[in-house]
């Protein structure tokens, strides 16, 4: 039992006040004894409550999911890949499924802590740890298959959806085991139920992202336009021959009077005639 000083100090003081009042009775001794007795009872109740809670915590460790891997949106990185990055797609899906399998293993370990504990007989009877263990094995098997074959096919989608359905059934069974049980049972089963529901959502999201990626791969080749055939080299046509300029025509000679010789009108003489 762990004793807390804040509860022990008033307990000791109240007990001392009762002893002093009994040894030296006075006019207000009854009032002192009453106040000291009330303080004593309150301190004793606090000690009892703390010691009981500590004992229960030692019997059943509180479920702590601080090691739960935050996968984010599984297989969301597939949206950034191209047509020739199929190997990267295999690695992304396998890695995310490994993380989900690790989360399922953590859920199995936390469920196993409750097996055989008083008040959790229903968990043992329903073999909840075995159900979660089967889910862990199925997720791990899918991840190994994808990594070994080094390809991503449509066959993995229904397998992942089946694992999501298993997680749904596990969460529903935890919810049934919580009903009508003491508050202590609810405190330990509620985190397990929420973890199973989150695991189911992550698995379904992974299946949806993989399905969209494979559908995009099927449509992408038909949507890419075929490359145009290379154009034929252009044939250079020779330049048209330029017409040769025609030679300039020489003007025909005309009978133009010589200005140096005087005409008949200017001299008044008749041209000579032959008299035979």
Backbone as a ProteinNet text record, in pm:
[ID]
protein_1_A
[PRIMARY]
XXXXXXXXXXXXXXXXXXXXXXXXXXXXXXXXXXXXXXXXXXXXXXXXXXXXXXXXXXXXXXXXXXXXXXXXXXXXXXXXXXXXXXXXXXXXXXXXXXXXXXXXXXXXXXXXXXXXXXXXXXXXXXXXXXXXXXXXXXXXXXXXXXXXXXXXXXXXXXXXXXXXXXXXXXXXXXXXXXXXXXXXXXXXXXXXXXXXXXXXXXXXXXXXXXXXXXXXXXXXXXXXXXXXXXXXXXXXXXXXXXXXXXXXXXXXXXXXXXXXXXXXXXXXXXXXXXXX
[TERTIARY]
84.5	0	88.2	54.3	129.3	59.2	131.2	75.2	112.7	14.5	34.8	50.9	156.3	181	66.2	3.2	-104.9	-223.7	-239.5	-347.8	-301.7	-173.2	-121.8	-112.3	-70	-48.9	-178.2	-290.4	-413.4	-460.5	-430.9	-469.9	-395.5	-264.5	-185	-224.3	-246.3	-281.2	-417.1	-512.6	-644.7	-639	-558	-543.7	-476.1	-376.6	-311	-405.7	-492.5	-587.8	-686	-726.5	-818	-751.2	-623.7	-552	-531.6	-492.7	-469.9	-600.5	-710.4	-839.3	-883.5	-850.3	-887.7	-803.3	-674.8	-586.4	-618.9	-637.2	-665.9	-805.6	-905.8	-1042	-1062	-1136.6	-1165	-1308.4	-1344.1	-1483.8	-1522.1	-1424.7	-1454.1	-1391.9	-1372.2	-1309.1	-1398.6	-1530.2	-1620.3	-1614.8	-1605.2	-1596.1	-1464.4	-1357	-1227	-1225.7	-1282.4	-1286.5	-1371.6	-1480.1	-1565.9	-1497.1	-1431.3	-1360.6	-1245.5	-1170.7	-1058.1	-1105.8	-1217.1	-1270.6	-1315.2	-1379.7	-1421.9	-1301.5	-1198.6	-1075.7	-1011.9	-1015.2	-957.6	-1031.6	-1163	-1241.2	-1218.7	-1211.5	-1187.4	-1050.6	-949.7	-814.5	-808.5	-876.9	-876.9	-947.3	-1054.9	-1125.6	-1039.6	-966.7	-878.2	-769.2	-709.6	-606.4	-661.8	-782.2	-842.9	-870	-919.1	-950.4	-824.7	-719.8	-596.1	-531	-531.1	-468.8	-545	-677.6	-757.3	-732.2	-725.9	-700.1	-562.2	-466.1	-330.9	-325.4	-399.6	-399.3	-461.1	-572	-634.4	-544.3	-473.1	-383.3	-270.9	-226.9	-122.1	-176.2	-302.1	-358	-379	-432.9	-461.2	-395.6	-289.9	-224.5	-319.2	-311.2	-394.3	-346.8	-443.3	-410.4	-353.3	-234.9	-167.2	-132.1	-192.5	-167.6	-74.6	20.4	115.7	208.5	224.8	308.7	232.7	108.1	27.5	87.9	119.1	183.2	83.6	120.9	33.5	61.9	-19.3	1.5	-50.5	-136.6	-200.1	-307.3	-304	-394.9	-318.2	-345.2	-266.6	-274.6	-160.4	-148.4	-182.3	-179.8	-209.7	-96.6	25.6	139.1	127.9	35.8	18.9	-26.5	-88.6	-138.5	-25.7	92.9	203.6	290.4	258.5	343.4	303.6	400.7	376.3	355.1	343.7	315.9	432.2	553.5	671.3	725.3	643.9	690.9	613.4	596.4	522	596.8	728.2	805.2	788.8	787.7	764.2	625.4	526.2	390.3	385.6	458.3	463.9	523.9	631.5	696.7	608	535.2	447.6	336.6	270.4	159	207.4	318.4	370.7	411.6	472.7	515.5	396.6	294	175.8	102.7	96.6	31.8	113.8	246	328.7	297.8	277.9	244.3	107.9	11	-120.7	-112.9	-27.4	-9.8	53.8	146	206.7	102.8	11.9	-95.2	-188.3	-218.1	-302.3	-231.4	-100.7	-24.9	-28.5	-22.5	-33.7	-171.6	-275.1	-410.5	-419.4	-355.7	-356.6	-286.3	-171.3	-97.7	-178.8	-248.8	-329	-449.7	-504.9	-617.5	-572.3	-452.6	-402.2	-380.7	-358.4	-339.2	-464.2	-580.5	-706.7	-749	-683.9	-723	-690.6	-790.7	-772.2	-785.1	-809.3	-823.9	-964.8	-979.1	-1114	-1196.9	-1317.5	-1407.3	-1404.5	-1306.4	-1293.3	-1307.4	-1392.9	-1412.8	-1471.2	-1553.7	-1614.2	-1508.7	-1405.7	-1297.2	-1227.6	-1208.5	-1145.4	-1237.7	-1366.7	-1460.7	-1475.8	-1477.9	-1493	-1361.3	-1251.6	-1119.4	-1086.4	-1101.5	-1077.9	-933.1	-841.1	-700.7	-671.9	-743.3	-725.8	-782.9	-892.6	-951.1	-856.9	-802.4	-709.5	-582.9	-538	-417.9	-441.3	-560.6	-592.4	-589.2	-637.5	-632.6	-488.5	-404.4	-262.3	-199.3	-225.1	-165.7	-213.9	-342	-395.6	-334.1	-321.5	-261.2	-115.2	-45.2	96.7	113.3	23.1	31	13.2	-78.5	-99.1	25	84.3	204.2	319.3	337.4	445.3	419.8	294.2	262.1	292.9	258.5	286.5	436.4	508.9	654.2	723.8	674.1	738.1	709.8	587.3	553.1	598.7	624.3	671.6	575.4	447	347.1	219.3	142.8	19	-96.5	-183	-293.9	-426.2	-536	-668.8	-702.5	-629	-660.3	-639.9	-554.9	-528.6	-641.9	-723.4	-828.9	-932.9	-992.2	-1088.9	-1025.6	-898	-831.9	-820.9	-785.4	-776.2	-914.2	-1015	-1151.6	-1200.1	-1158.4	-1194.2	-1129.2	-1005.5	-940.9	-1014.5	-1060.9	-1137.7	-1266.9	-1330.9	-1452.8	-1422.6	-1308.7	-1269.7	-1253.1	-1187.7	-1169.7	-1303.8	-1398.5	-1533	-1599.9	-1588.5	-1651.1	-1585.2	-1454.7	-1385	-1431.9	-1444.8	-1492.3	-1634.9	-1719.7	-1855.8	-1862.9	-1776.8	-1775.5	-1727.4	-1627.7	-1585.2	-1699.9	-1778	-1891.8	-1994.3	-2017.4	-2111.6	-2060.4	-1930.3	-1874.3	-1877.1	-1886.3	-1892.5	-2029.3	-2135.1	-2270.6	-2298.7	-2355.7	-2393.8	-2279.6	-2160.7	-2043.8	-2010.3	-1932.3	-1891.5	-1808.4	-1794.4	-1721	-1575.7	-1518	-1378.4	-1361.2	-1455.9	-1448.7	-1459.9	-1549.2	-1566.8	-1439	-1373.2	-1252.2	-1144.7	-1134.2	-1028.4	-1069.7	-1198.4	-1242.4	-1267.1	-1302	-1332.7	-1213	-1090.4	-977.4	-954.1	-977.9	-960.5	-1063.5	-1185.2	-1288.9	-1255.4	-1213.3	-1178.6	-1060.1	-964.1	-847.9	-889.2	-979.9	-1027.6	-1103.3	-1183.1	-1256.5	-1160.4	-1058.2	-960.9	-884.9	-852.2	-783.6	-871	-1000.4	-1091.9	-1097.9	-1104.6	-1109.4	-981.7	-866.7	-740.1	-731.1	-777.9	-774.4	-865.4	-983.8	-1073.8	-1017.1	-953	-893.4	-779.5	-701.7	-594.7	-651.7	-760.1	-823	-874.6	-933.9	-986.7	-873.9	-764.9	-654.3	-586.9	-572.5	-512.7	-604.1	-734.5	-828.7	-824.6	-820.9	-814.1	-683.9	-575	-446.3	-446.4	-496.1	-499.6	-594.1	-705.4	-796.7	-732.1	-655.6	-584.9	-480.1	-412.9	-314.4	-380	-501.9	-569.7	-611.1	-656.4	-705	-593.3	-482.9	-377.9	-323.2	-291.2	-234.2	-327.1	-459.2	-552.7	-572.8	-547	-566.2	-444.7	-327.6	-207.2	-209.2	-202.4	-207.5	-84.4	-105.7	6.2	96.1	227.4	319.1	296.8	302.6	282.4	401.4	378	491.3	580.6	708.8	800.8	766.7	775.8	743.5	851.8	811	907.8	989.5	1116.6	1200	1148.1	1147.8	1097.5	1193	1139.5	1220.7	1228.6	1350.6	1369	1348.6	1258.8	1234.3	1333.9	1390	1487.8	1417.7	1486	1422.6	1392.1	1284.1	1244.7	1347.3	1377.5	1477.7	1424.7	1515	1479	1483.8	1385.2	1388.5	1502.6	1576.6	1688	1632.1	1686	1633.6	1661.5	1564.3	1579.8	1674.8	1748.1	1844.2	1767.1	1813.6	1742.7	1744.3	1632.3	1619.8	1685.8	1770.2	1834.9	1737.4	1725.4	1633.1	1682.4	1588.3	1623.8	1666.8	1765.9	1811.4	1705.5	1688.2	1592.3	1666.3	1602.9	1662.1	1641.2	1738	1731.1	1817.5	1766.8	1849.4	1966.6	2076.3	2197.9	2188	2199.7	2183.5	2298.5	2413.6	2527.3	2509.7	2426.3	2406.1	2286.2	2297.1	2184.5	2084.1	1964.9	1855.8	1836.1	1743.2	1719.3	1655.1	1575.3	1507.1	1603.7	1705.4	1797.8	1894.6	1937.9	2036.6	1973.5	1853.8	1788.6	1841.5	1928.2	1986.2	1912.6	1907	1847.2	1954.4	1920	2019.4	2059.1	2185.7	2232.4	2166.5	2144.2	2084.6	2179.4	2172.9	2260.5	2197.2	2267.9	2220.8	2296.7	2233.9	2300	2264
-119.3	0	124.6	221.3	345.8	451.1	514.4	615.3	754	842.5	978.3	1073.7	1155.9	1246	1343.3	1395.4	1492	1432	1299.7	1235.3	1188.7	1161	1111.5	1224.4	1346.4	1457.2	1493.3	1517.5	1548.6	1430.4	1308.7	1192	1189.8	1215.4	1214.9	1331	1449.8	1565.9	1548.1	1493.1	1472.1	1368.2	1265.9	1165.7	1225	1310	1376	1469.2	1541.7	1631.6	1554.6	1438.1	1356.6	1310.3	1268.4	1221.5	1335	1454.4	1568.3	1609.3	1608.6	1646.6	1546.6	1420.8	1321.1	1332.5	1371.3	1383.3	1510.2	1620.7	1749.1	1796	1748.7	1791.4	1938.5	2004.1	2145.6	2175.5	2305.9	2342.2	2313.7	2313.9	2289.7	2159.4	2066.4	1940.8	1859.7	1863.4	1788.4	1840.7	1974.9	2033.5	1994.5	1994.6	1958.1	1812.1	1726.9	1584.4	1561.7	1633.4	1616.3	1657.4	1775.4	1822.6	1729.7	1686	1596.5	1460.8	1413.5	1285.7	1293.3	1402.9	1418.9	1425.2	1497.7	1505	1368.3	1291.2	1157.2	1067.8	1074.2	991.1	1029.3	1159.5	1203.8	1158	1172.1	1129.4	978.9	902.8	757.7	716.8	786.8	755.8	785.6	895.5	928.9	823.7	782.3	678.2	548.7	512.4	388.7	396.4	512.4	527.4	521	589.3	588.8	450.9	383.7	252.3	151	159.5	68	91	215.5	246.4	199.5	215.9	171.7	21	-53	-198.9	-245.2	-184.1	-221.9	-192.4	-81.1	-47.4	-148.6	-203.7	-305.2	-436.4	-466.9	-592.4	-589.1	-480	-469.2	-341.9	-352.3	-231.3	-152.3	-22.1	63.6	55.7	37.5	24.8	157.4	149.7	269.4	247.4	328.2	313.5	423.5	463.1	565.1	512.9	380.7	322.5	295.4	337	314.1	391.4	320.4	384	471.7	595.4	689	675.5	595.8	571.4	688	768.2	874	814.2	844.9	783.4	675.1	548.6	440.9	443.3	419.1	411.8	543.4	653.1	783.4	829.1	778.7	819.2	766.5	674.9	623.3	732.3	836.7	943	1021.1	1014.5	1093.9	1016.1	891.2	807.5	820.2	786.6	784.9	643.7	631.6	501.8	404.6	453	366.5	346.2	374.4	361.5	252.3	137.7	27.7	-32.3	-36	-90.4	-3.2	128.5	218.5	198.8	170.6	145.4	20.8	-83.8	-206.6	-178.3	-101.1	-71	13.4	108.9	195.1	113.1	28.9	-49.8	-149.4	-217.4	-316.1	-250.5	-132.7	-63.5	-19	36	79.5	-39	-150.2	-268.8	-323.5	-313.6	-354.9	-270.2	-140.2	-52.7	-88.7	-119.4	-159.7	-294.2	-383.7	-511.7	-490	-392.7	-362.1	-305.5	-222.8	-170.7	-282.6	-375.3	-489	-576.9	-590.1	-667.4	-599.3	-466	-393.7	-414.7	-415.8	-442.9	-583.7	-679.1	-816.9	-825.8	-756.3	-760.5	-699.4	-588.4	-525	-612.2	-681	-770.2	-890.2	-938.9	-1055.1	-1023.7	-895.9	-859.4	-884.6	-884.1	-899.7	-1045.8	-1134.5	-1275.3	-1333.5	-1395.9	-1458.4	-1363.9	-1235.5	-1139.7	-1145.8	-1122.1	-1119.3	-1005.9	-1037	-939.2	-937.8	-1002.7	-1004.8	-1147.8	-1225.8	-1363.4	-1369.7	-1269.6	-1271.2	-1253.4	-1177.1	-1160.5	-1293.4	-1369.7	-1501	-1598.6	-1595.9	-1688.6	-1662.6	-1537.9	-1503.9	-1517.1	-1543.8	-1559.6	-1438.3	-1320.1	-1198.1	-1186	-1232.3	-1222.8	-1311.5	-1424.6	-1511.7	-1446.5	-1376.8	-1308.1	-1199.8	-1122.9	-1017.5	-1078.1	-1189.8	-1255.8	-1303.4	-1355.1	-1395.3	-1276.7	-1161.5	-1040.4	-998.9	-1008.1	-972.9	-1061.5	-1190.3	-1284	-1256.9	-1223.2	-1197.6	-1072.2	-966.3	-843.2	-866.7	-936.2	-963.6	-1051.7	-1145.1	-1233.3	-1153.6	-1057.7	-974.7	-892.2	-833.5	-751.2	-835.3	-956.7	-1043.9	-1086.6	-1114.2	-1155.7	-1044.9	-921.5	-809.6	-789.6	-802.2	-781.3	-894.6	-1017.3	-1130	-1128.4	-1101.9	-1100.2	-973.5	-867.2	-740.4	-682	-704.3	-644.8	-620.1	-524.3	-484.1	-518.5	-610.5	-656.5	-635.7	-657.9	-640.8	-746.4	-856.7	-964.2	-924	-823.3	-783.9	-700.1	-638.4	-548.9	-624.8	-735.3	-806.9	-865.1	-899.6	-950.9	-842.4	-721.4	-610.9	-575.8	-576.8	-549.1	-655.3	-780.2	-885.6	-859.8	-811.9	-776.7	-661.9	-564.6	-454	-504.8	-602.4	-659.7	-734.4	-801.4	-867.3	-764.7	-653	-548.7	-491.6	-479.6	-433.3	-529	-657.1	-756.4	-756.3	-736.1	-729.6	-608	-492.7	-372.2	-391.7	-455.4	-481.1	-575.3	-674	-766.8	-697.7	-609.8	-533.2	-447	-390.1	-308.2	-393.3	-515.3	-603.2	-641.4	-662.1	-701.3	-586.5	-462.2	-348	-334.2	-376.9	-354.1	-437.2	-369.9	-436.7	-474.2	-426.7	-459.4	-342.1	-366.4	-255.9	-151.9	-36.2	73	36.3	-45.9	-86.1	-161.6	-248.4	-322.3	-226.6	-129.3	-32.2	48.2	85.4	168	97.3	-34.2	-108	-158.9	-177.8	-228.1	-117.3	1.8	110.9	149.4	162.5	192.2	82	-42.7	-152.6	-144	-108.4	-94.9	17.3	132.2	243.7	209.1	135.3	95.9	2.8	-89.2	-180	-104	-4.9	75	154.8	212.8	288.9	197.1	78.4	-17.3	-54.4	-69.7	-100.4	14.8	138.1	253	262.8	240.1	247.5	139.8	20.5	-86.9	-55.8	-3.4	30.5	144.1	240.7	349.5	299.1	204.9	146.2	75.1	0.4	-69.4	29.3	139.4	238.9	303.9	341	406.4	311.3	184.7	87.6	66.3	57.3	38.1	155.7	277.5	394.8	397.3	356.9	356.9	255.1	134.2	31.6	71.9	134.4	181.6	289.7	374.3	478.9	417.7	310.3	244.1	183.9	132.1	73.2	178.8	294.2	397	483.5	492.6	585.7	557.2	431.4	410.6	452.9	433.1	471.3	621.6	690.3	835.1	910	844.3	911.7	913.3	1027.3	1030.3	965.7	894.5	830.1	935.8	910.1	1010.5	1026.3	1145.9	1174.3	1122.5	1067.2	1018.7	1133.9	1104.6	1214	1270.2	1397.1	1463.2	1436.1	1417.5	1393.6	1519.5	1499.3	1619.6	1698.5	1824.3	1911.7	1913.5	1898.8	1901.8	2046.2	2092.3	2229.9	2237.7	2319.6	2339.9	2441.6	2410.7	2508.4	2638.5	2746.6	2874.4	2882.6	2946.2	2963.2	3049.2	3014	3095.9	3237.2	3327.4	3467.5	3500.8	3572.3	3608.5	3705.6	3676.3	3764.2	3892	4003.9	4128.8	4139.4	4182	4195.7	4310.8	4290.6	4396	4519	4633.4	4755.3	4770.6	4803.2	4820.7	4951.5	4939.1	5060.8	5134.7	5261.2	5336.1	5335.9	5317.7	5318.8	5459.8	5470.9	5605.2	5673.7	5796	5877.5	5986.9	6029.2	6136.2	6270.5	6309.4	6437.3	6536.1	6651.8	6750	6798	6813	6858.8	7008.9	7052.2	7196.7	7276.9	7209.3	7287.1	7323.9	7248.4	7279.2	7371	7478.2	7568.5	7509.5	7538.4	7492.4	7590.4	7552.7	7635	7766.5	7763.4	7885.4	7986.2	7933.1	8026.4	8087.6	8017.2	8071.6	8137.9	8095	8150.5	8096.2	7993.2	7931.9	7807.2	7770.8	7648.5	7544.7	7427.9	7323.1	7304.3	7266.7	7251.1	7134.9	7148.8	7043.7	7003.7	6876.3	6829.5	6861.3	6935.5	6965.5	6878.9	6796.2	6709.7	6758.4
0	0	0	-86.1	-92.2	-8.8	83.3	172.9	122.4	113.4	65.3	184.2	188.7	303.5	327.8	220.4	239.6	314.6	306.4	381.4	519.4	535.1	663.7	765.8	722.9	816.5	891.8	823	900.8	984.5	940.1	1018.9	1152.5	1146.9	1269.9	1360.4	1303.3	1384.3	1452.4	1379.4	1439.2	1550.9	1533	1638.5	1761.5	1740.3	1853	1927.2	1851.5	1916	2002.8	1962.3	2041.6	2170.6	2160.5	2279.9	2379.3	2329.5	2418.9	2487	2414.1	2472.4	2579.3	2558.6	2658.9	2784.5	2770.2	2887.5	2965.8	2898.3	2963.1	2924.3	2989.1	2956.3	2990.3	2906.8	2928.3	2892.7	2899.1	2869.2	2723.3	2631.2	2488.8	2440.9	2529.5	2491.5	2396	2415.8	2328.3	2183.9	2172.9	2038.7	1970.5	2048.8	1993.1	1949.1	2033	1998.6	1873.2	1859.7	1742	1612.8	1618.3	1498.4	1463.6	1564.5	1540.4	1488.6	1540.4	1493	1346.9	1310.5	1171.2	1077.4	1120.3	1039.3	1025.3	1131.7	1128.7	1029.1	1029.3	937.4	791.4	763.1	625.2	576.6	660.5	622.3	599	685.6	668.3	539.1	501.3	376.9	254.4	260.6	147.2	131	239.9	233.9	176.5	216	166.6	16.1	-29.4	-172.4	-258.2	-215.8	-292.8	-293.9	-182.2	-175.1	-259.8	-268.1	-349.8	-498.1	-541	-681.5	-723.6	-636.3	-667.9	-682.8	-598.9	-607.2	-738.4	-784	-909.3	-1028.2	-1023.1	-1132.3	-1145.1	-1031.1	-1037	-1092	-1066.5	-1113.8	-1265.8	-1319.7	-1462.3	-1514.7	-1591	-1643.1	-1732.4	-1723.1	-1805.5	-1950.5	-2043	-2185.3	-2236.6	-2292.2	-2341.7	-2488.5	-2575.6	-2718.5	-2768.6	-2687.9	-2731.1	-2839.6	-2850.1	-2953.2	-3082.7	-3089.8	-3208.8	-3326	-3434.5	-3550.2	-3624.3	-3645.4	-3716.2	-3865.7	-3933.2	-4075.9	-4158.6	-4102.3	-4179.9	-4268.4	-4396.7	-4493.1	-4567.4	-4541	-4602.7	-4754.7	-4818.6	-4965.5	-5034	-4961.1	-5023.5	-5115.6	-5093.5	-5176.6	-5319.1	-5343.8	-5479.4	-5575.9	-5525	-5612	-5678.1	-5623.2	-5676.1	-5774.1	-5798.9	-5882.8	-6028.8	-6115.7	-6258.6	-6309.5	-6441.9	-6501.8	-6488.4	-6484.5	-6481.6	-6339.9	-6236.9	-6098.5	-6025	-6089.2	-6027.7	-5909.8	-5916.7	-5804	-5680.2	-5697.9	-5584.4	-5526.5	-5612.1	-5562.8	-5475.9	-5515.6	-5435.2	-5298.1	-5294.5	-5168	-5076.8	-5134	-5054.1	-4989.2	-5068	-5015.2	-4910.9	-4938.6	-4843.5	-4712	-4718.9	-4597.1	-4513.1	-4577.4	-4502.7	-4440	-4510.9	-4453.7	-4336.3	-4344.4	-4230.6	-4107.3	-4127.9	-4015.5	-3956.7	-4042.8	-3992.6	-3920.5	-3968.9	-3899.2	-3761.9	-3751.9	-3622	-3524.9	-3574.9	-3489.5	-3443.3	-3534.2	-3495.8	-3392.7	-3403.8	-3304.7	-3168.7	-3167.4	-3041.5	-2979.2	-3062	-3012.9	-2954.9	-3020	-2968.2	-2833.3	-2820.6	-2694.6	-2581.1	-2607.7	-2503.5	-2467	-2565.3	-2535.8	-2454	-2481.7	-2407.5	-2260.2	-2226.5	-2086	-2002.5	-2067.6	-1994.9	-1980.3	-2051.9	-2048.6	-1911.1	-1849	-1717.8	-1600.7	-1624.8	-1514.7	-1457.1	-1327.9	-1268.4	-1328	-1363	-1422.7	-1574	-1634.2	-1779.6	-1832	-1766.4	-1809.7	-1950.1	-1987.2	-2120.8	-2230.2	-2200.5	-2298.6	-2323	-2215.4	-2229.1	-2300.7	-2268	-2330.1	-2480	-2519.1	-2660.7	-2737.9	-2665.6	-2729.4	-2817	-2756.6	-2832.2	-2877.7	-2795	-2834.5	-2955	-2967.7	-3083.6	-3209.6	-3196.5	-3312.2	-3363.8	-3270.9	-3313.5	-3371.7	-3315.9	-3368.6	-3511.8	-3541.2	-3678.1	-3773.3	-3726.1	-3808.8	-3836.6	-3735.4	-3753.3	-3860.3	-3854.4	-3950.2	-4092.7	-4107.9	-4241.8	-4303.1	-4224.9	-4278.9	-4314	-4227.7	-4253.3	-4376.9	-4398.3	-4515.4	-4644.7	-4643.8	-4764.1	-4794.1	-4691.9	-4712	-4767.1	-4714.9	-4764.5	-4907.9	-4940.6	-5077	-5177.3	-5143.1	-5233.8	-5249.6	-5142.3	-5149	-5224.5	-5212.6	-5280.6	-5430.8	-5469.6	-5611.8	-5682.6	-5604.5	-5659.1	-5762.7	-5739.9	-5826.3	-5747.3	-5795.9	-5730	-5822.4	-5778.3	-5860.9	-5788.2	-5862.2	-5805.1	-5700.5	-5699.1	-5604.9	-5459.7	-5434.1	-5295.7	-5237.8	-5321.6	-5271.7	-5189.4	-5239.5	-5154	-5027.6	-5031.9	-4911.9	-4804.5	-4846.5	-4750.7	-4696.4	-4783.1	-4736.1	-4638.3	-4657.8	-4562.4	-4425.7	-4425.2	-4298	-4229.9	-4308.6	-4250.8	-4188.6	-4253.4	-4196.3	-4065.8	-4059.2	-3933.7	-3821.6	-3852.5	-3750.8	-3706.6	-3799.1	-3762.3	-3664.4	-3691.5	-3602.6	-3465	-3460.8	-3332.1	-3252	-3319.7	-3250.6	-3200.2	-3282.6	-3238.2	-3119	-3115.8	-3002.3	-2875.1	-2886.8	-2769.1	-2716.3	-2807.6	-2765.9	-2691	-2737.9	-2668.5	-2529.5	-2517.8	-2388	-2287.7	-2335.3	-2244	-2178.6	-2246.3	-2197.4	-2072	-1973.4	-1849.9	-1759.2	-1789.5	-1707.7	-1616.3	-1510	-1421.9	-1497.2	-1434.1	-1498.4	-1523.8	-1437	-1456.3	-1587.3	-1620.9	-1746.6	-1864.9	-1854.6	-1962.7	-1985.2	-1876.9	-1888.3	-1970.4	-1955.7	-2024.6	-2162.1	-2185.5	-2314.9	-2416.3	-2369.7	-2462	-2550.1	-2496.9	-2587.4	-2689.9	-2652.6	-2747.9	-2859.8	-2824.8	-2927.3	-3024.9	-2973.5	-3061.7	-3151.3	-3097	-3177.3	-3290.8	-3263.5	-3368.2	-3475.9	-3436.9	-3535.6	-3623.6	-3563.6	-3643	-3738.1	-3692.9	-3779	-3898.8	-3874.9	-3985	-4085.3	-4036.8	-4128.2	-4210.7	-4149.1	-4222.2	-4330.1	-4300	-4399.3	-4517.9	-4490.5	-4600.5	-4684.7	-4621.3	-4697.2	-4785.3	-4733.5	-4814.5	-4936.1	-4917.8	-5030.5	-5134.5	-5091	-5183.9	-5264.3	-5198.8	-5269.2	-5367.8	-5330.8	-5422.9	-5543.1	-5519.4	-5628.9	-5727	-5676	-5763.4	-5843.4	-5781.1	-5851	-5964.4	-5939.8	-6044.4	-6157.7	-6124.3	-6228.6	-6313.6	-6250.6	-6325	-6417.5	-6372.8	-6458.2	-6582.1	-6566.9	-6681.9	-6783.7	-6737.6	-6828.6	-6885.4	-6815	-6856	-6995.7	-7035.8	-7170.2	-7282.6	-7267.5	-7373.5	-7380.9	-7271.7	-7271.3	-7322.7	-7325	-7372.5	-7524.1	-7593.6	-7740.3	-7800.7	-7914.9	-7982.7	-8042.8	-8045.1	-8101	-8250.2	-8300.8	-8442.5	-8522.5	-8645	-8726.4	-8765.2	-8783.6	-8820.1	-8956.8	-8970.6	-9097.3	-9199.9	-9327.6	-9435.7	-9458.9	-9493.2	-9516.9	-9636.1	-9626.1	-9733	-9850.8	-9973.8	-10096.3	-10145.7	-10160.4	-10205.4	-10356.8	-10398.9	-10542.9	-10596.5	-10714	-10768.9	-10807.4	-10794.1	-10828.6	-10977.5	-11008.2	-11149.5	-11221.9	-11348.6	-11422.9	-11447.4	-11424.3	-11445.9	-11595.4	-11650.7	-11795.9	-11825.7	-11938	-11976.5	-12038.9	-12004	-12060.1	-12209.8	-12284.7	-12431.7	-12464.8	-12578.8	-12620.9	-12668.1	-12636.7	-12678	-12831.2	-12884.4	-13029.2	-13072.4	-13183.9	-13236	-13327.4	-13312.4	-13400.2	-13545.9	-13641.6	-13785.6	-13826	-13917	-13960.6	-14045	-14025.1	-14098	-14178.4	-14288	-14370.2	-14303.3	-14236.2	-14166.4	-14243	-14277.6	-14352.5	-14272.5	-14350.3	-14285.6	-14265.8	-14149.9	-14126.7	-14184.8	-14219.4	-14271.8	-14418.1	-14491.6	-14632.9	-14646.9	-14720.7	-14737.2	-14832.2	-14809.2	-14893.7	-15007.3	-15106.7	-15222.9	-15184.4	-15093	-15055.2	-14998.7	-14933	-14867.7	-14968.6	-15080.3	-15174	-15295.4	-15334	-15451.8	-15581.1	-15580.2	-15697.9	-15732.4	-15858.9	-15906.3	-15913.4	-15886.8	-15896	-16041.8	-16066.6	-16203.4	-16270.4	-16403.1	-16481.8	-16587.9	-16633.2	-16742.6	-16875	-16963.4	-17095.4	-17191.6	-17247.9	-17342.5	-17478.6
[MASK]
++++++++++++++++++++++++++++++++++++++++++++++++++++++++++++++++++++++++++++++++++++++++++++++++++++++++++++++++++++++++++++++++++++++++++++++++++++++++++++++++++++++++++++++++++++++++++++++++++++++++++++++++++++++++++++++++++++++++++++++++++++++++++++++++++++++++++++++++++++

